[in-house]
Coordinates of C-alpha atoms in Angstrom, one line a residue:
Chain T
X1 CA 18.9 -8.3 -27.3
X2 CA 15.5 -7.0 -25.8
X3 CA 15.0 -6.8 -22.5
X4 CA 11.7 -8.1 -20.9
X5 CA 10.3 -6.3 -18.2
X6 CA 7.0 -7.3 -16.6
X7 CA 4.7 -5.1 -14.7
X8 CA 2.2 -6.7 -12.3
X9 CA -1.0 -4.3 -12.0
X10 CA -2.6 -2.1 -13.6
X11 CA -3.5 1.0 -11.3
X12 CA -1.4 4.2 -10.5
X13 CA 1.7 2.8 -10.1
X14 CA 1.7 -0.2 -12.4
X15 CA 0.5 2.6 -15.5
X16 CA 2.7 5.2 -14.7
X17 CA 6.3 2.4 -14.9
X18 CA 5.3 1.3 -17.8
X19 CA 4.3 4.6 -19.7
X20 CA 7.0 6.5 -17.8
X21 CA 9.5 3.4 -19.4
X22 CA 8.1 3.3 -22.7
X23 CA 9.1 6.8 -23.0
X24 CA 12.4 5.9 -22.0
X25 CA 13.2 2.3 -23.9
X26 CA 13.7 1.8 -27.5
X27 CA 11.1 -0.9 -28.6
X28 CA 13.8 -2.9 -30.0
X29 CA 15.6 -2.6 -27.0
X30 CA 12.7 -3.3 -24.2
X31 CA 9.7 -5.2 -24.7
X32 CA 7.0 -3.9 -21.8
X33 CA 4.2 -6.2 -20.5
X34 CA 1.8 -5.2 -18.0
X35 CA -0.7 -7.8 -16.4
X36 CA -3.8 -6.2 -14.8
X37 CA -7.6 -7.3 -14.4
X38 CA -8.7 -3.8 -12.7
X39 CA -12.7 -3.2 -13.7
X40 CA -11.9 0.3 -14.1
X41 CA -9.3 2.9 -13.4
X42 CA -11.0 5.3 -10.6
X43 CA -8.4 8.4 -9.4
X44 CA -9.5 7.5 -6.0
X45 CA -8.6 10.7 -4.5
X46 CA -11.7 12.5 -5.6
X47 CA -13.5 10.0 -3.1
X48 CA -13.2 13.0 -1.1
X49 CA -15.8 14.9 -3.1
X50 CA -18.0 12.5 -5.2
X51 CA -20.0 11.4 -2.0
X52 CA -20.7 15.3 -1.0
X53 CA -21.8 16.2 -4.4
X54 CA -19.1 18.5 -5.8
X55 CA -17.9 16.3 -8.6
X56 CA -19.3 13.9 -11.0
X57 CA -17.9 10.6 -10.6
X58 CA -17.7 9.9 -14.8
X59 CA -14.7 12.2 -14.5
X60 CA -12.9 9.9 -12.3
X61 CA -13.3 6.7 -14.1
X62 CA -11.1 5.3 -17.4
X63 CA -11.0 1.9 -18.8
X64 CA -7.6 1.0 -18.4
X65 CA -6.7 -0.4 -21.5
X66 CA -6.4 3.1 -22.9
X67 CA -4.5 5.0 -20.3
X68 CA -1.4 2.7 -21.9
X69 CA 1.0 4.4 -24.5
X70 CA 1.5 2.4 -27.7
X71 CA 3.9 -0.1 -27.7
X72 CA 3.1 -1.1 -24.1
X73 CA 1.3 -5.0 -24.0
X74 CA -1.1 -5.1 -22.1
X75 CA -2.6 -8.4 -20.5
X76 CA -6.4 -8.7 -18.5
X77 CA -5.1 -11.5 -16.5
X78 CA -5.0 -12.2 -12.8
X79 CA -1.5 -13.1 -11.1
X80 CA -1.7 -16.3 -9.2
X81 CA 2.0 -17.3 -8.2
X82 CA 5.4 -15.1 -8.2
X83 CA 8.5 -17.0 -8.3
X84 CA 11.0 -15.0 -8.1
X85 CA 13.8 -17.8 -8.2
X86 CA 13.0 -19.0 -11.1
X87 CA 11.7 -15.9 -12.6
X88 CA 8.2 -17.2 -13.8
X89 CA 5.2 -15.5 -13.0
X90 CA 1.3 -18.2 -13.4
X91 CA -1.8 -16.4 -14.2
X92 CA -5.2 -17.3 -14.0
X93 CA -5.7 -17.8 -17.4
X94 CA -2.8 -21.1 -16.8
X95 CA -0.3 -18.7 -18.8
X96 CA 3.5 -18.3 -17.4
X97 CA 5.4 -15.1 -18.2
X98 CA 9.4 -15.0 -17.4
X99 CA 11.1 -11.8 -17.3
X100 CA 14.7 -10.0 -17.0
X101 CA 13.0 -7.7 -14.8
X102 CA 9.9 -7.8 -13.2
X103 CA 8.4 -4.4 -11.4
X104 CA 5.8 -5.9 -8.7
X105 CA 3.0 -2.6 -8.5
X106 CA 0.0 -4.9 -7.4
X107 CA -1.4 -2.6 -4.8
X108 CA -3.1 -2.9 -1.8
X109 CA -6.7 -4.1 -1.2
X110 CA -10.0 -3.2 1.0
X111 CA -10.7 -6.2 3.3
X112 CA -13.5 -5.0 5.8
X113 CA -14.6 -8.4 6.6
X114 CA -11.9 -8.5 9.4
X115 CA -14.2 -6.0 11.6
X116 CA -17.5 -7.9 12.1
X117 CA -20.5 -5.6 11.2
X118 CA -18.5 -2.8 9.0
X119 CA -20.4 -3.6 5.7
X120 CA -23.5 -3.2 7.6
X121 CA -22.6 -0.2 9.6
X122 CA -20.1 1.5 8.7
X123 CA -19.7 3.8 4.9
X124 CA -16.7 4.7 3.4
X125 CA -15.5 6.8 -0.2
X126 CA -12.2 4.6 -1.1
X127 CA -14.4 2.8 -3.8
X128 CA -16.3 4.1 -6.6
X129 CA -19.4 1.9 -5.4
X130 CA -18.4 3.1 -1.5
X131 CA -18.3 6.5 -2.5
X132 CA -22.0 6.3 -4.6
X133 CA -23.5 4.7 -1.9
X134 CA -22.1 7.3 0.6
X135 CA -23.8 9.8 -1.5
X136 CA -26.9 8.2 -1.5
X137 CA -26.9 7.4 2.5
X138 CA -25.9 11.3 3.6
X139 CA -28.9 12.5 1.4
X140 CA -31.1 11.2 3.8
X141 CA -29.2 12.5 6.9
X142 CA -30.9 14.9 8.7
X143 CA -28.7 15.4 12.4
X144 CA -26.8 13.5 14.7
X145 CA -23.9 12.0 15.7
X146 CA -21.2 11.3 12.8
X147 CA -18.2 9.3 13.6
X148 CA -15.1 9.4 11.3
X149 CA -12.0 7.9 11.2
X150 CA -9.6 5.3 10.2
X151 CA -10.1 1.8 11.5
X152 CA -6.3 0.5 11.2
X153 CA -3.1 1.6 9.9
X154 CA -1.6 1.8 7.5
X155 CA -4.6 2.9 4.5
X156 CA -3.9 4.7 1.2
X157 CA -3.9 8.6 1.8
X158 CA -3.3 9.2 5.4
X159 CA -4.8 12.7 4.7
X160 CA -8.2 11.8 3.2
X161 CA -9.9 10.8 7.0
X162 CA -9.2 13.9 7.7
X163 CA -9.9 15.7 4.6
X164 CA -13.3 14.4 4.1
X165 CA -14.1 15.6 7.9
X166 CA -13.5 18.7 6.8
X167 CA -15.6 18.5 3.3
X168 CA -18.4 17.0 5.1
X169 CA -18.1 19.9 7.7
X170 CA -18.8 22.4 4.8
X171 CA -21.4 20.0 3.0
X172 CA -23.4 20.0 6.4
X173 CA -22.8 23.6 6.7
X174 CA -24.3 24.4 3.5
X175 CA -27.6 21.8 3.8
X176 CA -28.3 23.7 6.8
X177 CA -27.8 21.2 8.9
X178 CA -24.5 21.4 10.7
X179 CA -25.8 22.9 14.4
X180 CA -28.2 19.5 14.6
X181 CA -25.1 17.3 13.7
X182 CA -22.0 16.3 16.3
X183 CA -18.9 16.0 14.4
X184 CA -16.3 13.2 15.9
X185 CA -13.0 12.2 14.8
X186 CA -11.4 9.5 15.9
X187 CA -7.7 8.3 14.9
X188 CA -5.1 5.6 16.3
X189 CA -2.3 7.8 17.5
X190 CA -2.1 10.1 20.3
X191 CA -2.6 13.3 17.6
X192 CA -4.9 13.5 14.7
X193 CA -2.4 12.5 12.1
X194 CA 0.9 10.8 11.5
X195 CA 3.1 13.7 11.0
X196 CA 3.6 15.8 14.2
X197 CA 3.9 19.3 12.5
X198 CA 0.6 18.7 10.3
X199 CA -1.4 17.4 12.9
X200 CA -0.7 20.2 15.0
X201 CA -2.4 22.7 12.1
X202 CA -4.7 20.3 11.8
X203 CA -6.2 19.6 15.1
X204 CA -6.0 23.4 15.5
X205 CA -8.2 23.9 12.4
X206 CA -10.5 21.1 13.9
X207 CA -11.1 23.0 16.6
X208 CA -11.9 25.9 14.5
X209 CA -14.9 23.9 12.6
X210 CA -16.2 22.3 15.9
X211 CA -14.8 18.5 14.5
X212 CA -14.2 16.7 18.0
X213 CA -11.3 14.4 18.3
X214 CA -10.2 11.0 19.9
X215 CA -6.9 10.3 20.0
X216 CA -5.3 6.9 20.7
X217 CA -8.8 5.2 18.9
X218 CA -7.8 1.8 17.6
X219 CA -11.0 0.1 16.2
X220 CA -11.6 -2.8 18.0
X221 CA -15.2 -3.5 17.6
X222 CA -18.3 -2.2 16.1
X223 CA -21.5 -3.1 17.6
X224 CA -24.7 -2.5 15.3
X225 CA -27.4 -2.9 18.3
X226 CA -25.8 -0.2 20.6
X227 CA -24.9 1.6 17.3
X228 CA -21.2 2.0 19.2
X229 CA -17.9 1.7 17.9
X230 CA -15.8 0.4 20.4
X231 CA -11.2 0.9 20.9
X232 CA -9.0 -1.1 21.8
X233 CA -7.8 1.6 24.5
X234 CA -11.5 0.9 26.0
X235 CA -13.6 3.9 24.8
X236 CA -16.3 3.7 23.2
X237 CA -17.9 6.5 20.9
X238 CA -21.8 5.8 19.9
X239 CA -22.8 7.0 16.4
X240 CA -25.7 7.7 14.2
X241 CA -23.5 7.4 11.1
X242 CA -20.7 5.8 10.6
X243 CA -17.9 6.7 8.1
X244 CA -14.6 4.4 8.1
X245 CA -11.8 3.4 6.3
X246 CA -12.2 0.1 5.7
X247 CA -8.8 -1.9 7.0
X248 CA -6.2 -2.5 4.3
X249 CA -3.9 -5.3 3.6
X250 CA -1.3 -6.2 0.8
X251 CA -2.6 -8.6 -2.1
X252 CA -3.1 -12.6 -1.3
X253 CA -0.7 -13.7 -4.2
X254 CA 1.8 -11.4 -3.0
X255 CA 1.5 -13.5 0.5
X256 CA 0.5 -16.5 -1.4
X257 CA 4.1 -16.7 -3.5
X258 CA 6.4 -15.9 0.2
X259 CA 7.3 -12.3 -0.8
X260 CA 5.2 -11.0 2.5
X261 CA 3.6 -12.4 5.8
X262 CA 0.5 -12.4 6.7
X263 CA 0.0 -8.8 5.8
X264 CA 0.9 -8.8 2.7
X265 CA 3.4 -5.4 2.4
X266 CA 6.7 -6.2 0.6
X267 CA 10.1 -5.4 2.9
X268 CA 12.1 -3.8 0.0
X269 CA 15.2 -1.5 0.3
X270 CA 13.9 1.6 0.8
X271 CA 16.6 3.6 -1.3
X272 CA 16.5 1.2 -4.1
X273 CA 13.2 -0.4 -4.2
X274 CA 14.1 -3.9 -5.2
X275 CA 12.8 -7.1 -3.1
X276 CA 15.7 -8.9 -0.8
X277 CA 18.9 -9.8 -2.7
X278 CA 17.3 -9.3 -6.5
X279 CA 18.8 -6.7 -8.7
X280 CA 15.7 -7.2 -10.7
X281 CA 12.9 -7.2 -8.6
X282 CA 11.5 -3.6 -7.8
X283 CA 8.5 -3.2 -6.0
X284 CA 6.7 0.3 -6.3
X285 CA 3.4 2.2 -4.8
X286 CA 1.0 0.8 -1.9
X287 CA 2.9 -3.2 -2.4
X288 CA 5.7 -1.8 -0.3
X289 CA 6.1 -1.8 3.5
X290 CA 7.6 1.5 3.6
X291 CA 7.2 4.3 6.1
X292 CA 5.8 6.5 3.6
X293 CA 2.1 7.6 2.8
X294 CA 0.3 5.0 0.6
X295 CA -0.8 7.1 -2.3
X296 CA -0.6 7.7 -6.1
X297 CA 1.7 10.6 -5.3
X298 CA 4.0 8.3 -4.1
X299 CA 3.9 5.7 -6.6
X300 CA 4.8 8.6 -9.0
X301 CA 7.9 9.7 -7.4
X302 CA 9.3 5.9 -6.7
X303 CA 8.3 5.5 -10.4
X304 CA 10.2 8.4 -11.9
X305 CA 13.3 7.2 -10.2
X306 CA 12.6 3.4 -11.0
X307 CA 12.0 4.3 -14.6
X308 CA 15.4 6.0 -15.0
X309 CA 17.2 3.4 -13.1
X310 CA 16.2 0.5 -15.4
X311 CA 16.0 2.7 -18.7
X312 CA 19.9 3.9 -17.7
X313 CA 20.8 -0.1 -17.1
X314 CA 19.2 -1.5 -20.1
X315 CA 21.5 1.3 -22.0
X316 CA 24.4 0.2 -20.4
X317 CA 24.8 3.4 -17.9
X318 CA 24.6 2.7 -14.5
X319 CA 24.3 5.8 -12.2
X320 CA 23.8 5.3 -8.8
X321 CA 21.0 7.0 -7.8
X322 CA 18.8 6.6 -4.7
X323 CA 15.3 6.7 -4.0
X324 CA 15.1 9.1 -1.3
X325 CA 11.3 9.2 0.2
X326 CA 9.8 12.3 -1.7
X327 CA 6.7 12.9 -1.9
X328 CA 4.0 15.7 -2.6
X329 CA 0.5 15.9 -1.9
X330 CA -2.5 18.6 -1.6
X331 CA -5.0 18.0 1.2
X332 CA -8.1 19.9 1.3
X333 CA -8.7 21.6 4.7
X334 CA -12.4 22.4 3.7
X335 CA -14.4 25.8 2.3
X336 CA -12.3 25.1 -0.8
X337 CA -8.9 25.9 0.6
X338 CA -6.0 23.1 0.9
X339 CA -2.3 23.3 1.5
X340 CA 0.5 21.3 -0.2
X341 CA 2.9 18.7 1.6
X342 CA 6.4 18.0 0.2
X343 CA 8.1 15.5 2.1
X344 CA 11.0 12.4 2.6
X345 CA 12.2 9.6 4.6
X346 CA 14.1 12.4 6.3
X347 CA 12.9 15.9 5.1
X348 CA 9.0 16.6 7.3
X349 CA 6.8 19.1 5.8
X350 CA 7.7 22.3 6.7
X351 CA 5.4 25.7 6.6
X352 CA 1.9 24.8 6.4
X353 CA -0.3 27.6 4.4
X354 CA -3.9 27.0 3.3
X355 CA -5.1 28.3 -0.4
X356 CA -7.7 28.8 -2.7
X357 CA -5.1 27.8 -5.5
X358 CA -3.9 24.7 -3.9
X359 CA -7.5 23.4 -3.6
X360 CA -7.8 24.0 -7.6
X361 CA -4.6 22.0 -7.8
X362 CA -6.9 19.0 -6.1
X363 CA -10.2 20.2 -7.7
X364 CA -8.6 19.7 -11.1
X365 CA -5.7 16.8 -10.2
X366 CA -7.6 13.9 -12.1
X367 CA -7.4 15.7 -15.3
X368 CA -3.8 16.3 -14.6
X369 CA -3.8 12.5 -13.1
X370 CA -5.0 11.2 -16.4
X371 CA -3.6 13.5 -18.8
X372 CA -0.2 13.7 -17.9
X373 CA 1.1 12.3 -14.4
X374 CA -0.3 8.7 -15.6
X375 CA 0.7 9.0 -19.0
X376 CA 4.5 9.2 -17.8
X377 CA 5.0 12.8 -19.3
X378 CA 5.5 14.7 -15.7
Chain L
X1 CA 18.9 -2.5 41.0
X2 CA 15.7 -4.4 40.4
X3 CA 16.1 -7.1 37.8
X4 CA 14.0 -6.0 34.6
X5 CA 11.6 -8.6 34.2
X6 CA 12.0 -10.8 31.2
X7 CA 9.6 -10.1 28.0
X8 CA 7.4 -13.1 27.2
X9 CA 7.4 -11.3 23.4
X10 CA 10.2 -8.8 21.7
X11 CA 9.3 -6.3 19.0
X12 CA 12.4 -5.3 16.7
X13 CA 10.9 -2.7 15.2
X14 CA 14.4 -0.6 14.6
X15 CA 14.6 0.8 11.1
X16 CA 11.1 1.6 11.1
X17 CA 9.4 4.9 11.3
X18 CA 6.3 6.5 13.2
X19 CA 3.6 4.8 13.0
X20 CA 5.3 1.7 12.4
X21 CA 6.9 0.4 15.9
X22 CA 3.5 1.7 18.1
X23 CA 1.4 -0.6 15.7
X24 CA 3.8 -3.5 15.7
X25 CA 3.5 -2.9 19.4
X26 CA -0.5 -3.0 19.0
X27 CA -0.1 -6.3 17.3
X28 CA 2.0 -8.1 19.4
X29 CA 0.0 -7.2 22.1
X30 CA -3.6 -8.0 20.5
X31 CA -1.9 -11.4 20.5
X32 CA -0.8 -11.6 23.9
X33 CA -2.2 -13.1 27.1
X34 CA -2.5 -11.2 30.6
X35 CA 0.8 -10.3 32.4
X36 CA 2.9 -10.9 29.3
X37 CA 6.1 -8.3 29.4
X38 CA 6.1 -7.1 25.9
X39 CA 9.5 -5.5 24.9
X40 CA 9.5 -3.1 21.8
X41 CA 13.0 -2.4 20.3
X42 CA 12.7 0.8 18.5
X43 CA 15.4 3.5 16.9
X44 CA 12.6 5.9 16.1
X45 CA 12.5 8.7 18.6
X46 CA 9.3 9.9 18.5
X47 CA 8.0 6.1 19.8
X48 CA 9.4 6.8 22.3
X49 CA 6.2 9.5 23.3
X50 CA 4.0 7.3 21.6
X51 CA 4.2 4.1 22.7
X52 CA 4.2 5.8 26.1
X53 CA 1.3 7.3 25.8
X54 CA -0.8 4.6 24.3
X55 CA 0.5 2.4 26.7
X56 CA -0.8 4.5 29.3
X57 CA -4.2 5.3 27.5
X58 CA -4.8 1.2 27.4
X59 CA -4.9 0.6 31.3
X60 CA -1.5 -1.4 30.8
X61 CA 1.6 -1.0 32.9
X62 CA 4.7 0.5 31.3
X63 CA 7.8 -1.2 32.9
X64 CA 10.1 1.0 31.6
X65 CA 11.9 2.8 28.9
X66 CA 15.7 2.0 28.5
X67 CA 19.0 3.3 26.4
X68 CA 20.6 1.1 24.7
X69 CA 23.6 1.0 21.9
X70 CA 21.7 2.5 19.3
X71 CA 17.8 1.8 20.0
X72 CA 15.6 2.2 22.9
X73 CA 13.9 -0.7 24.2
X74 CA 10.0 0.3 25.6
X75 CA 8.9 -2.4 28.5
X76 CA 5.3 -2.7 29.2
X77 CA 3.3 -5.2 30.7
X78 CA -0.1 -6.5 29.8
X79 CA -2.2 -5.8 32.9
X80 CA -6.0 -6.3 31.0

């Protein structure tokens, strides 16, 4: 009998499942379908450099349908209703799919129109467009006030705010232009990043660069006359540029079909991964509400446990194992140094030490990204 | 003892980890009206500072931060 599983989405973590599970599955034993409509693959993490200059952005881009090992199908269709009871899944295209397991990876999405005046004020690099345009605007900056920041939580890679603070530091540096420009950094939690231990090395290496921080910042308002953001908390900062993360929610169908309220993150069992009482509903990478950073890095580890678990069921062997919250990522602290975090639902990152060799491990991570962490072979 | 005053709006946030319970808390209160008690139920310690501190950073009143079996319940009230 062949076993049906269906992958929704087509970006970091739909790819890697179903790569990760071809390599795992006998054809004649699974049959893999993935259902995307993504214009492009883009490893967004080099948003951190296109917009400065140091990369070109043609080395970040794929055309999905090839970044699928053979014997995967692959679908350009958009999901329009999940029904998990009666395991049927509508598309656009008026097509239903059914499935013995399905493996929900649809991401999360920008949706800036919920702060009035962001697309006129305010830039951000977690698009390919966002990030050209970026590039374009800060050609043409010559001094003065730059405010960055995130404008909600949670956002896909909690470091990148930060990270790009510290790029842009070195990019203004460099034009000769940094002593004309104020640096500010503003952030929702009473520190400059989620993790306690990190923010402390980081806030210290803020104040090493001059990069002024507000803590306890939730955007409330931006108003493009005063050119002023303004918090929730009741401060407000004016700016002369503005750089944001545009607010993030879960997908509409994903609300749409009951799986989610009105934010849109799935509430799945954060050791297992699957959605409610289903034993064959998994749920990986940013479609999840878990306490752990949205990001490719993570979608990779919940993948390489997700992968084995169904592969080891569909053979008959059933080992318990649990997903346990790991994670790894490199964060650039600026003049091409960057340290590495390895962390879990109950493991924090420990030492903290900057390098030249870490930073090459980011410099280079979208050919390993497309080469081999996507592929499924590491 | 003073009777706590009862919360117009409880936040079970217990299970979830920083920075979940301080932005539940956020929500609810984005939602709320003036003098609403908001009561966030938490079981993740560091909230505790958090909540506290944003609490205090917003020009709201914080009622009070309590023990209980297994969770800690952070009162504030909604003074703006």
């Amino acid at each position: 009998m062949v076993t049906n599983i269906l992958i929704l989405g087509d970006g970091a973590a739909g790819t890697i499942m179903a790569n990760k599970l071809r390599f795992l599955t006998h054809r004649e034993d699974a049959e893999i379908t993935v259902i995307g409509n993504s214009k492009y693959h883009y490893f967004k993490p080099d948003g951190i450099h296109i917009p400065l200059g140091i990369k070109n952005y043609r080395d970040s881009v794929k055309n999905p349908k090839f970044l699928f090992n053979y014997g995967i199908n692959y679908v350009r269709d958009s999901v329009t209703r999940i029904d998990v009871d009666n395991r049927n899944v509508s598309t656009q295209s008026g097509k239903n799919y059914t499935y013995d397991y399905l493996v929900i990876a649809t991401g999360d999405r920008l949706v800036p129109e919920e702060i009035e005046n962001f697309d006129r004020e305010a830039h951000h690099f977690y698009t390919l467009e966002g990030s050209l345009e970026l590039k374009e605007k800060l050609s043409g900056f010559n001094g003065g006030k730059i405010v960055i920041g995130p404008s909600s939580i949670p956002y896909q890679c909690p470091p990148a705010p930060y990270e790009f603070a510290f790029q842009l530091d070195r990019y203004l540096r460099r034009r000769g232009i940094r002593d004309k420009t104020e640096l500010h950094y503003i952030f929702p939690l009473n520190r400059v990043f989620t993790m306690e231990n990190v923010s402390n090395y980081v806030q210290k290496l803020f104040d090493e660069k001059d990069i002024i921080y507000h803590t306890l910042f939730n955007l409330e308002s931006i108003d493009a006359q005063k050119k002023t953001v303004s918090s929730l908390e009741g401060e407000d900062q004016k700016y002369d540029f503005l750089i944001l993360v545009p607010p993030h929610k879960g997908q509409q169908v994903i609300t749409e079909s009951g799986l989610a309220g009105d934010q849109g993150y799935i509430a799945v069992d954060r050791h297992h991964l699957n959605y409610g009482d289903y034993d064959n509903v998994f749920v990986v990478g940013d479609a999840t509400d878990l306490p752990i950073s949205k990001a490719g890095a993570t979608a990779h580890f919940q993948s390489e446990y997700l992968s084995g678990r169904i592969a080891s069921e569909i053979s008959g062997f059933v080992a318990e194992e649990l997903y346990d919250g790991s994670v790894a990522c490199t964060t650039v602290t600026g003049d091409e140094k960057a340290f590495t975090l390895y962390f879990s639902y109950t493991r924090p990152p420990r030492a903290l030490f900057q390098s030249k060799a870490d930073y090459l491990l980011k410099w280079t991570s979208a050919d390993t990204y497309f080469s081999g962490m996507l592929r499924g072979v590491m | 003892m003073e009777e706590q005053e009862k919360p117009t709006k409880v936040v079970d946030a217990r299970g979830s980890f920083c920075p979940g319970p301080l932005m539940e808390l956020i929500k609810a209160y984005k939602s709320a009206k003036t003098n609403d008690v908001i009561s966030l139920y938490s079981t993740d310690t560091g909230t505790k500072k958090d909540a506290a501190a944003w609490i205090n950073k917003s020009g709201n009143q914080l009622i009070g931060v309590f023990d209980r079996e297994g969770y800690y319940e952070i009162v504030m009230k909604k003074t703006k």
